[in-house]
JSON list of C-alpha atoms and ligand atoms in Angstrom, two decimals:
[
{"chain": "A", "resi": 143, "resn": "MET", "atom": "CA", "xyz": [135.71, 166.72, 59.97]},
{"chain": "A", "resi": 144, "resn": "GLN", "atom": "CA", "xyz": [132.30, 166.03, 61.44]},
{"chain": "A", "resi": 145, "resn": "PHE", "atom": "CA", "xyz": [133.01, 162.88, 63.42]},
{"chain": "A", "resi": 146, "resn": "LYS", "atom": "CA", "xyz": [133.08, 162.90, 67.17]},
{"chain": "A", "resi": 147, "resn": "LEU", "atom": "CA", "xyz": [133.83, 160.23, 69.67]},
{"chain": "A", "resi": 148, "resn": "LEU", "atom": "CA", "xyz": [130.36, 158.90, 70.43]},
{"chain": "A", "resi": 149, "resn": "PRO", "atom": "CA", "xyz": [129.71, 159.36, 74.16]},
{"chain": "A", "resi": 150, "resn": "LEU", "atom": "CA", "xyz": [129.43, 156.17, 76.19]},
{"chain": "A", "resi": 151, "resn": "ASP", "atom": "CA", "xyz": [125.97, 155.45, 77.60]},
{"chain": "A", "resi": 152, "resn": "TYR", "atom": "CA", "xyz": [127.57, 154.41, 80.92]},
{"chain": "A", "resi": 153, "resn": "SER", "atom": "CA", "xyz": [130.50, 155.30, 83.15]},
{"chain": "A", "resi": 154, "resn": "TYR", "atom": "CA", "xyz": [133.89, 153.61, 82.84]},
{"chain": "A", "resi": 155, "resn": "ASP", "atom": "CA", "xyz": [133.19, 151.43, 85.88]},
{"chain": "A", "resi": 156, "resn": "ALA", "atom": "CA", "xyz": [129.61, 150.50, 84.98]},
{"chain": "A", "resi": 157, "resn": "LEU", "atom": "CA", "xyz": [130.45, 147.14, 83.36]},
{"chain": "A", "resi": 158, "resn": "ALA", "atom": "CA", "xyz": [132.47, 145.92, 86.36]},
{"chain": "A", "resi": 159, "resn": "PRO", "atom": "CA", "xyz": [133.11, 143.29, 87.53]},
{"chain": "A", "resi": 160, "resn": "HIS", "atom": "CA", "xyz": [132.70, 141.82, 84.05]},
{"chain": "A", "resi": 161, "resn": "ILE", "atom": "CA", "xyz": [134.86, 144.40, 82.30]},
{"chain": "A", "resi": 162, "resn": "GLY", "atom": "CA", "xyz": [136.85, 146.64, 84.61]},
{"chain": "A", "resi": 163, "resn": "ALA", "atom": "CA", "xyz": [137.01, 150.44, 84.57]},
{"chain": "A", "resi": 164, "resn": "SER", "atom": "CA", "xyz": [140.63, 150.48, 83.36]},
{"chain": "A", "resi": 165, "resn": "THR", "atom": "CA", "xyz": [139.80, 148.34, 80.35]},
{"chain": "A", "resi": 166, "resn": "VAL", "atom": "CA", "xyz": [136.85, 150.52, 79.36]},
{"chain": "A", "resi": 167, "resn": "GLU", "atom": "CA", "xyz": [138.77, 153.77, 79.92]},
{"chain": "A", "resi": 168, "resn": "ILE", "atom": "CA", "xyz": [141.86, 152.72, 77.94]},
{"chain": "A", "resi": 169, "resn": "HIS", "atom": "CA", "xyz": [139.84, 151.01, 75.23]},
{"chain": "A", "resi": 170, "resn": "TYR", "atom": "CA", "xyz": [137.59, 154.06, 74.75]},
{"chain": "A", "resi": 171, "resn": "SER", "atom": "CA", "xyz": [139.86, 157.02, 75.42]},
{"chain": "A", "resi": 172, "resn": "LYS", "atom": "CA", "xyz": [143.06, 155.61, 73.87]},
{"chain": "A", "resi": 173, "resn": "HIS", "atom": "CA", "xyz": [142.25, 152.90, 71.30]},
{"chain": "A", "resi": 174, "resn": "HIS", "atom": "CA", "xyz": [138.88, 154.12, 70.03]},
{"chain": "A", "resi": 175, "resn": "LYS", "atom": "CA", "xyz": [139.93, 157.77, 70.13]},
{"chain": "A", "resi": 176, "resn": "GLY", "atom": "CA", "xyz": [143.21, 156.83, 68.46]},
{"chain": "A", "resi": 177, "resn": "TYR", "atom": "CA", "xyz": [141.35, 155.44, 65.44]},
{"chain": "A", "resi": 178, "resn": "LEU", "atom": "CA", "xyz": [139.25, 158.60, 65.26]},
{"chain": "A", "resi": 179, "resn": "ASP", "atom": "CA", "xyz": [142.31, 160.87, 65.45]},
{"chain": "A", "resi": 180, "resn": "LYS", "atom": "CA", "xyz": [144.03, 158.94, 62.67]},
{"chain": "A", "resi": 181, "resn": "LEU", "atom": "CA", "xyz": [140.90, 159.01, 60.52]},
{"chain": "A", "resi": 182, "resn": "GLU", "atom": "CA", "xyz": [140.65, 162.77, 61.00]},
{"chain": "A", "resi": 183, "resn": "LYS", "atom": "CA", "xyz": [144.27, 163.17, 60.03]},
{"chain": "A", "resi": 184, "resn": "ALA", "atom": "CA", "xyz": [143.80, 161.05, 56.91]},
{"chain": "A", "resi": 185, "resn": "ILE", "atom": "CA", "xyz": [140.63, 162.63, 55.53]},
{"chain": "A", "resi": 186, "resn": "GLY", "atom": "CA", "xyz": [140.01, 165.82, 57.52]},
{"chain": "A", "resi": 187, "resn": "ASP", "atom": "CA", "xyz": [140.78, 168.08, 54.55]},
{"chain": "A", "resi": 188, "resn": "THR", "atom": "CA", "xyz": [139.26, 165.93, 51.82]},
{"chain": "A", "resi": 189, "resn": "LYS", "atom": "CA", "xyz": [135.77, 165.60, 50.36]},
{"chain": "A", "resi": 190, "resn": "LEU", "atom": "CA", "xyz": [135.39, 162.29, 52.20]},
{"chain": "A", "resi": 191, "resn": "ALA", "atom": "CA", "xyz": [135.18, 164.21, 55.45]},
{"chain": "A", "resi": 192, "resn": "ASP", "atom": "CA", "xyz": [131.64, 165.33, 54.56]},
{"chain": "A", "resi": 193, "resn": "GLU", "atom": "CA", "xyz": [130.34, 161.81, 54.07]},
{"chain": "A", "resi": 194, "resn": "ASP", "atom": "CA", "xyz": [128.70, 159.50, 56.56]},
{"chain": "A", "resi": 195, "resn": "LEU", "atom": "CA", "xyz": [131.04, 157.22, 58.43]},
{"chain": "A", "resi": 196, "resn": "GLU", "atom": "CA", "xyz": [129.22, 154.20, 56.95]},
{"chain": "A", "resi": 197, "resn": "ASP", "atom": "CA", "xyz": [129.86, 155.46, 53.40]},
{"chain": "A", "resi": 198, "resn": "ILE", "atom": "CA", "xyz": [133.52, 156.07, 54.18]},
{"chain": "A", "resi": 199, "resn": "VAL", "atom": "CA", "xyz": [133.80, 152.50, 55.49]},
{"chain": "A", "resi": 200, "resn": "CYS", "atom": "CA", "xyz": [132.28, 151.16, 52.27]},
{"chain": "A", "resi": 201, "resn": "LYS", "atom": "CA", "xyz": [134.32, 153.39, 49.92]},
{"chain": "A", "resi": 202, "resn": "THR", "atom": "CA", "xyz": [137.84, 153.30, 51.28]},
{"chain": "A", "resi": 203, "resn": "GLU", "atom": "CA", "xyz": [140.72, 150.85, 51.55]},
{"chain": "A", "resi": 204, "resn": "GLY", "atom": "CA", "xyz": [143.98, 150.52, 53.39]},
{"chain": "A", "resi": 205, "resn": "SER", "atom": "CA", "xyz": [144.67, 152.54, 56.50]},
{"chain": "A", "resi": 206, "resn": "THR", "atom": "CA", "xyz": [141.78, 154.97, 55.93]},
{"chain": "A", "resi": 207, "resn": "PHE", "atom": "CA", "xyz": [139.42, 152.01, 55.80]},
{"chain": "A", "resi": 208, "resn": "ASN", "atom": "CA", "xyz": [141.03, 150.43, 58.86]},
{"chain": "A", "resi": 209, "resn": "ASN", "atom": "CA", "xyz": [140.60, 153.57, 60.96]},
{"chain": "A", "resi": 210, "resn": "ALA", "atom": "CA", "xyz": [137.09, 154.39, 59.67]},
{"chain": "A", "resi": 211, "resn": "ALA", "atom": "CA", "xyz": [135.91, 150.82, 60.24]},
{"chain": "A", "resi": 212, "resn": "GLN", "atom": "CA", "xyz": [137.44, 150.69, 63.69]},
{"chain": "A", "resi": 213, "resn": "VAL", "atom": "CA", "xyz": [135.62, 153.91, 64.64]},
{"chain": "A", "resi": 214, "resn": "TRP", "atom": "CA", "xyz": [132.35, 152.45, 63.35]},
{"chain": "A", "resi": 215, "resn": "ASN", "atom": "CA", "xyz": [132.97, 149.07, 65.00]},
{"chain": "A", "resi": 216, "resn": "HIS", "atom": "CA", "xyz": [133.73, 150.61, 68.39]},
{"chain": "A", "resi": 217, "resn": "ASP", "atom": "CA", "xyz": [130.79, 153.04, 68.30]},
{"chain": "A", "resi": 218, "resn": "PHE", "atom": "CA", "xyz": [128.66, 149.94, 67.73]},
{"chain": "A", "resi": 219, "resn": "TYR", "atom": "CA", "xyz": [130.43, 147.70, 70.24]},
{"chain": "A", "resi": 220, "resn": "TRP", "atom": "CA", "xyz": [129.89, 150.08, 73.18]},
{"chain": "A", "resi": 221, "resn": "LYS", "atom": "CA", "xyz": [126.17, 150.08, 72.49]},
{"chain": "A", "resi": 222, "resn": "CYS", "atom": "CA", "xyz": [126.08, 146.28, 72.34]},
{"chain": "A", "resi": 223, "resn": "MET", "atom": "CA", "xyz": [126.82, 146.19, 76.08]},
{"chain": "A", "resi": 224, "resn": "THR", "atom": "CA", "xyz": [124.89, 147.42, 79.07]},
{"chain": "A", "resi": 225, "resn": "PRO", "atom": "CA", "xyz": [125.32, 147.00, 82.82]},
{"chain": "A", "resi": 226, "resn": "LYS", "atom": "CA", "xyz": [123.06, 144.12, 83.90]},
{"chain": "A", "resi": 227, "resn": "GLY", "atom": "CA", "xyz": [122.75, 142.97, 80.30]},
{"chain": "A", "resi": 228, "resn": "GLY", "atom": "CA", "xyz": [122.82, 139.41, 79.03]},
{"chain": "A", "resi": 229, "resn": "GLY", "atom": "CA", "xyz": [120.15, 136.92, 79.98]},
{"chain": "A", "resi": 230, "resn": "ASP", "atom": "CA", "xyz": [117.46, 135.91, 77.55]},
{"chain": "A", "resi": 231, "resn": "PRO", "atom": "CA", "xyz": [116.25, 138.04, 74.65]},
{"chain": "A", "resi": 232, "resn": "LYS", "atom": "CA", "xyz": [112.52, 138.60, 74.33]},
{"chain": "A", "resi": 233, "resn": "GLY", "atom": "CA", "xyz": [109.90, 138.95, 71.63]},
{"chain": "A", "resi": 234, "resn": "GLU", "atom": "CA", "xyz": [111.04, 139.49, 68.06]},
{"chain": "A", "resi": 235, "resn": "VAL", "atom": "CA", "xyz": [114.71, 138.85, 68.79]},
{"chain": "A", "resi": 236, "resn": "ALA", "atom": "CA", "xyz": [114.03, 135.55, 70.54]},
{"chain": "A", "resi": 237, "resn": "GLY", "atom": "CA", "xyz": [111.74, 134.51, 67.70]},
{"chain": "A", "resi": 238, "resn": "ALA", "atom": "CA", "xyz": [114.25, 135.41, 64.99]},
{"chain": "A", "resi": 239, "resn": "LEU", "atom": "CA", "xyz": [117.11, 133.60, 66.77]},
{"chain": "A", "resi": 240, "resn": "LYS", "atom": "CA", "xyz": [114.96, 130.47, 67.16]},
{"chain": "A", "resi": 241, "resn": "ARG", "atom": "CA", "xyz": [113.95, 130.62, 63.51]},
{"chain": "A", "resi": 242, "resn": "ASP", "atom": "CA", "xyz": [117.49, 131.00, 62.16]},
{"chain": "A", "resi": 243, "resn": "PHE", "atom": "CA", "xyz": [119.58, 129.03, 64.68]},
{"chain": "A", "resi": 244, "resn": "GLY", "atom": "CA", "xyz": [117.13, 126.50, 66.14]},
{"chain": "A", "resi": 245, "resn": "SER", "atom": "CA", "xyz": [117.23, 128.00, 69.64]},
{"chain": "A", "resi": 246, "resn": "VAL", "atom": "CA", "xyz": [118.68, 130.96, 71.54]},
{"chain": "A", "resi": 247, "resn": "ASP", "atom": "CA", "xyz": [121.24, 128.61, 73.07]},
{"chain": "A", "resi": 248, "resn": "ASP", "atom": "CA", "xyz": [122.32, 127.40, 69.64]},
{"chain": "A", "resi": 249, "resn": "PHE", "atom": "CA", "xyz": [122.83, 131.04, 68.67]},
{"chain": "A", "resi": 250, "resn": "ARG", "atom": "CA", "xyz": [124.88, 131.64, 71.85]},
{"chain": "A", "resi": 251, "resn": "GLN", "atom": "CA", "xyz": [127.10, 128.66, 71.06]},
{"chain": "A", "resi": 252, "resn": "LYS", "atom": "CA", "xyz": [127.63, 129.70, 67.47]},
{"chain": "A", "resi": 253, "resn": "PHE", "atom": "CA", "xyz": [128.41, 133.31, 68.40]},
{"chain": "A", "resi": 254, "resn": "ALA", "atom": "CA", "xyz": [130.81, 132.20, 71.15]},
{"chain": "A", "resi": 255, "resn": "GLU", "atom": "CA", "xyz": [132.55, 129.81, 68.79]},
{"chain": "A", "resi": 256, "resn": "ALA", "atom": "CA", "xyz": [133.01, 132.55, 66.17]},
{"chain": "A", "resi": 257, "resn": "ALA", "atom": "CA", "xyz": [134.42, 134.91, 68.82]},
{"chain": "A", "resi": 258, "resn": "ARG", "atom": "CA", "xyz": [136.73, 132.29, 70.33]},
{"chain": "A", "resi": 259, "resn": "SER", "atom": "CA", "xyz": [138.08, 130.99, 67.07]},
{"chain": "A", "resi": 260, "resn": "GLU", "atom": "CA", "xyz": [138.81, 134.22, 65.18]},
{"chain": "A", "resi": 261, "resn": "PHE", "atom": "CA", "xyz": [142.57, 133.91, 64.83]},
{"chain": "A", "resi": 262, "resn": "GLY", "atom": "CA", "xyz": [144.36, 137.01, 66.11]},
{"chain": "A", "resi": 263, "resn": "SER", "atom": "CA", "xyz": [142.54, 140.35, 66.22]},
{"chain": "A", "resi": 264, "resn": "GLY", "atom": "CA", "xyz": [139.01, 140.77, 64.98]},
{"chain": "A", "resi": 265, "resn": "TRP", "atom": "CA", "xyz": [135.31, 140.77, 65.69]},
{"chain": "A", "resi": 266, "resn": "ALA", "atom": "CA", "xyz": [132.42, 138.33, 65.89]},
{"chain": "A", "resi": 267, "resn": "TRP", "atom": "CA", "xyz": [129.05, 139.47, 64.62]},
{"chain": "A", "resi": 268, "resn": "LEU", "atom": "CA", "xyz": [125.39, 138.68, 64.43]},
{"chain": "A", "resi": 269, "resn": "VAL", "atom": "CA", "xyz": [124.31, 140.09, 61.08]},
{"chain": "A", "resi": 270, "resn": "HIS", "atom": "CA", "xyz": [121.09, 140.43, 59.11]},
{"chain": "A", "resi": 271, "resn": "ASP", "atom": "CA", "xyz": [121.64, 139.16, 55.58]},
{"chain": "A", "resi": 272, "resn": "ASN", "atom": "CA", "xyz": [118.83, 138.85, 53.03]},
{"chain": "A", "resi": 273, "resn": "GLY", "atom": "CA", "xyz": [116.15, 138.38, 55.65]},
{"chain": "A", "resi": 274, "resn": "LYS", "atom": "CA", "xyz": [118.16, 135.94, 57.75]},
{"chain": "A", "resi": 275, "resn": "LEU", "atom": "CA", "xyz": [120.28, 136.24, 60.87]},
{"chain": "A", "resi": 276, "resn": "LYS", "atom": "CA", "xyz": [123.78, 134.82, 60.54]},
{"chain": "A", "resi": 277, "resn": "VAL", "atom": "CA", "xyz": [126.88, 134.62, 62.73]},
{"chain": "A", "resi": 278, "resn": "ARG", "atom": "CA", "xyz": [130.26, 135.48, 61.27]},
{"chain": "A", "resi": 279, "resn": "SER", "atom": "CA", "xyz": [133.62, 136.80, 62.30]},
{"chain": "A", "resi": 280, "resn": "THR", "atom": "CA", "xyz": [135.86, 139.39, 60.65]},
{"chain": "A", "resi": 281, "resn": "THR", "atom": "CA", "xyz": [139.59, 139.97, 60.82]},
{"chain": "A", "resi": 282, "resn": "ASP", "atom": "CA", "xyz": [141.27, 143.14, 62.06]},
{"chain": "A", "resi": 283, "resn": "ALA", "atom": "CA", "xyz": [139.02, 146.15, 61.25]},
{"chain": "A", "resi": 284, "resn": "GLU", "atom": "CA", "xyz": [136.82, 144.43, 58.69]},
{"chain": "A", "resi": 285, "resn": "ASN", "atom": "CA", "xyz": [133.11, 145.24, 58.94]},
{"chain": "A", "resi": 286, "resn": "PRO", "atom": "CA", "xyz": [130.17, 143.21, 57.53]},
{"chain": "A", "resi": 287, "resn": "LEU", "atom": "CA", "xyz": [128.77, 146.36, 55.87]},
{"chain": "A", "resi": 288, "resn": "ILE", "atom": "CA", "xyz": [131.23, 145.81, 53.03]},
{"chain": "A", "resi": 289, "resn": "TYR", "atom": "CA", "xyz": [129.52, 142.48, 52.33]},
{"chain": "A", "resi": 290, "resn": "GLU", "atom": "CA", "xyz": [126.09, 144.14, 52.40]},
{"chain": "A", "resi": 291, "resn": "GLN", "atom": "CA", "xyz": [125.28, 142.51, 55.72]},
{"chain": "A", "resi": 292, "resn": "THR", "atom": "CA", "xyz": [123.72, 144.64, 58.46]},
{"chain": "A", "resi": 293, "resn": "PRO", "atom": "CA", "xyz": [125.39, 144.35, 61.89]},
{"chain": "A", "resi": 294, "resn": "VAL", "atom": "CA", "xyz": [122.98, 143.49, 64.70]},
{"chain": "A", "resi": 295, "resn": "LEU", "atom": "CA", "xyz": [125.45, 142.60, 67.49]},
{"chain": "A", "resi": 296, "resn": "THR", "atom": "CA", "xyz": [129.21, 142.51, 67.84]},
{"chain": "A", "resi": 297, "resn": "ILE", "atom": "CA", "xyz": [131.98, 141.58, 70.26]},
{"chain": "A", "resi": 298, "resn": "ASP", "atom": "CA", "xyz": [135.47, 143.00, 69.98]},
{"chain": "A", "resi": 299, "resn": "VAL", "atom": "CA", "xyz": [138.02, 140.19, 70.33]},
{"chain": "A", "resi": 300, "resn": "TRP", "atom": "CA", "xyz": [141.15, 142.30, 69.95]},
{"chain": "A", "resi": 301, "resn": "GLU", "atom": "CA", "xyz": [143.27, 141.64, 73.03]},
{"chain": "A", "resi": 302, "resn": "HIS", "atom": "CA", "xyz": [142.91, 145.27, 74.13]},
{"chain": "A", "resi": 303, "resn": "ALA", "atom": "CA", "xyz": [139.22, 144.50, 74.81]},
{"chain": "A", "resi": 304, "resn": "TYR", "atom": "CA", "xyz": [139.89, 141.90, 77.49]},
{"chain": "A", "resi": 305, "resn": "TYR", "atom": "CA", "xyz": [143.56, 141.42, 78.36]},
{"chain": "A", "resi": 306, "resn": "LEU", "atom": "CA", "xyz": [143.61, 143.48, 81.58]},
{"chain": "A", "resi": 307, "resn": "ASP", "atom": "CA", "xyz": [140.66, 141.51, 82.97]},
{"chain": "A", "resi": 308, "resn": "TYR", "atom": "CA", "xyz": [141.09, 138.06, 81.41]},
{"chain": "A", "resi": 309, "resn": "GLN", "atom": "CA", "xyz": [144.69, 137.91, 80.13]},
{"chain": "A", "resi": 310, "resn": "ASN", "atom": "CA", "xyz": [144.87, 135.06, 77.59]},
{"chain": "A", "resi": 311, "resn": "GLU", "atom": "CA", "xyz": [141.43, 133.65, 78.47]},
{"chain": "A", "resi": 312, "resn": "ARG", "atom": "CA", "xyz": [139.40, 134.97, 75.59]},
{"chain": "A", "resi": 313, "resn": "ALA", "atom": "CA", "xyz": [136.75, 132.26, 76.04]},
{"chain": "A", "resi": 314, "resn": "LYS", "atom": "CA", "xyz": [135.95, 133.54, 79.55]},
{"chain": "A", "resi": 315, "resn": "TYR", "atom": "CA", "xyz": [135.55, 137.10, 78.27]},
{"chain": "A", "resi": 316, "resn": "VAL", "atom": "CA", "xyz": [133.27, 135.87, 75.49]},
{"chain": "A", "resi": 317, "resn": "LYS", "atom": "CA", "xyz": [131.11, 133.86, 77.89]},
{"chain": "A", "resi": 318, "resn": "THR", "atom": "CA", "xyz": [130.86, 136.81, 80.28]},
{"chain": "A", "resi": 319, "resn": "PHE", "atom": "CA", "xyz": [129.90, 139.14, 77.43]},
{"chain": "A", "resi": 320, "resn": "ILE", "atom": "CA", "xyz": [127.12, 136.77, 76.38]},
{"chain": "A", "resi": 321, "resn": "ASP", "atom": "CA", "xyz": [125.86, 135.97, 79.90]},
{"chain": "A", "resi": 322, "resn": "HIS", "atom": "CA", "xyz": [126.10, 139.41, 81.52]},
{"chain": "A", "resi": 323, "resn": "LEU", "atom": "CA", "xyz": [126.60, 142.25, 79.05]},
{"chain": "A", "resi": 324, "resn": "ILE", "atom": "CA", "xyz": [124.63, 141.89, 75.81]},
{"chain": "A", "resi": 325, "resn": "ASN", "atom": "CA", "xyz": [122.26, 144.82, 75.37]},
{"chain": "A", "resi": 326, "resn": "TRP", "atom": "CA", "xyz": [119.25, 142.98, 73.92]},
{"chain": "A", "resi": 327, "resn": "ASP", "atom": "CA", "xyz": [117.26, 146.22, 73.53]},
{"chain": "A", "resi": 328, "resn": "PHE", "atom": "CA", "xyz": [119.96, 147.52, 71.18]},
{"chain": "A", "resi": 329, "resn": "VAL", "atom": "CA", "xyz": [119.91, 144.21, 69.30]},
{"chain": "A", "resi": 330, "resn": "ALA", "atom": "CA", "xyz": [116.11, 144.51, 68.98]},
{"chain": "A", "resi": 331, "resn": "SER", "atom": "CA", "xyz": [116.34, 148.02, 67.53]},
{"chain": "A", "resi": 332, "resn": "ASN", "atom": "CA", "xyz": [119.04, 146.94, 65.05]},
{"chain": "A", "resi": 333, "resn": "LEU", "atom": "CA", "xyz": [116.94, 144.00, 63.96]},
{"chain": "A", "resi": 334, "resn": "ALA", "atom": "CA", "xyz": [113.87, 146.21, 63.49]},
{"chain": "A", "resi": 335, "resn": "ASN", "atom": "CA", "xyz": [115.90, 148.70, 61.41]},
{"chain": "A", "resi": 336, "resn": "ALA", "atom": "CA", "xyz": [117.46, 145.94, 59.33]},
{"chain": "A", "resi": 337, "resn": "ARG", "atom": "CA", "xyz": [114.04, 144.55, 58.50]},
{"chain": "A", "resi": 338, "resn": "GLY", "atom": "CA", "xyz": [112.90, 148.06, 57.54]},
{"chain": "B", "resi": 653, "resn": "FE", "atom": "FE1", "xyz": [138.74, 147.50, 70.38]}
]
């Protein structure tokens, strides 16, 4: 099995006070690692183990899919945040958001609404789809790759992502993520790759 837990680009306490060290540590070293361990157990001795994680996500179903997608989603989620993130995007990203949502604020509202209203566990995403940016949510482990949409930004709205810091107040976590944590440089590189 070739997959490793992708190292975090920051320390466990780097996102505080917005997301506390305990949340990041448990989320990364227990939940994220748990998905990886289960994936390894499921496919470690099979031909699938030699494939890219993205291909495994697109080819599998059931619990193998759930664990593979959750590994992919979390690898991506950690990179979507940075200490002192948030604020306004620049350049190409700002232009693309204005083009497809009307304004950056309209995008923020749409993304927040998708994150707040996903019922139960899931994810909200900004995706690149046929030359356009769109906001969507997915349930449980589901990943937009299976709909041939390229993820550009995501927020994890499983309770394990915010409960220690925000308890039941998902909306506050979502607002904080948008205002203080989004890694716009990562978004810009995803957008550039998606456009090819
Ligand atoms: Fe999570």
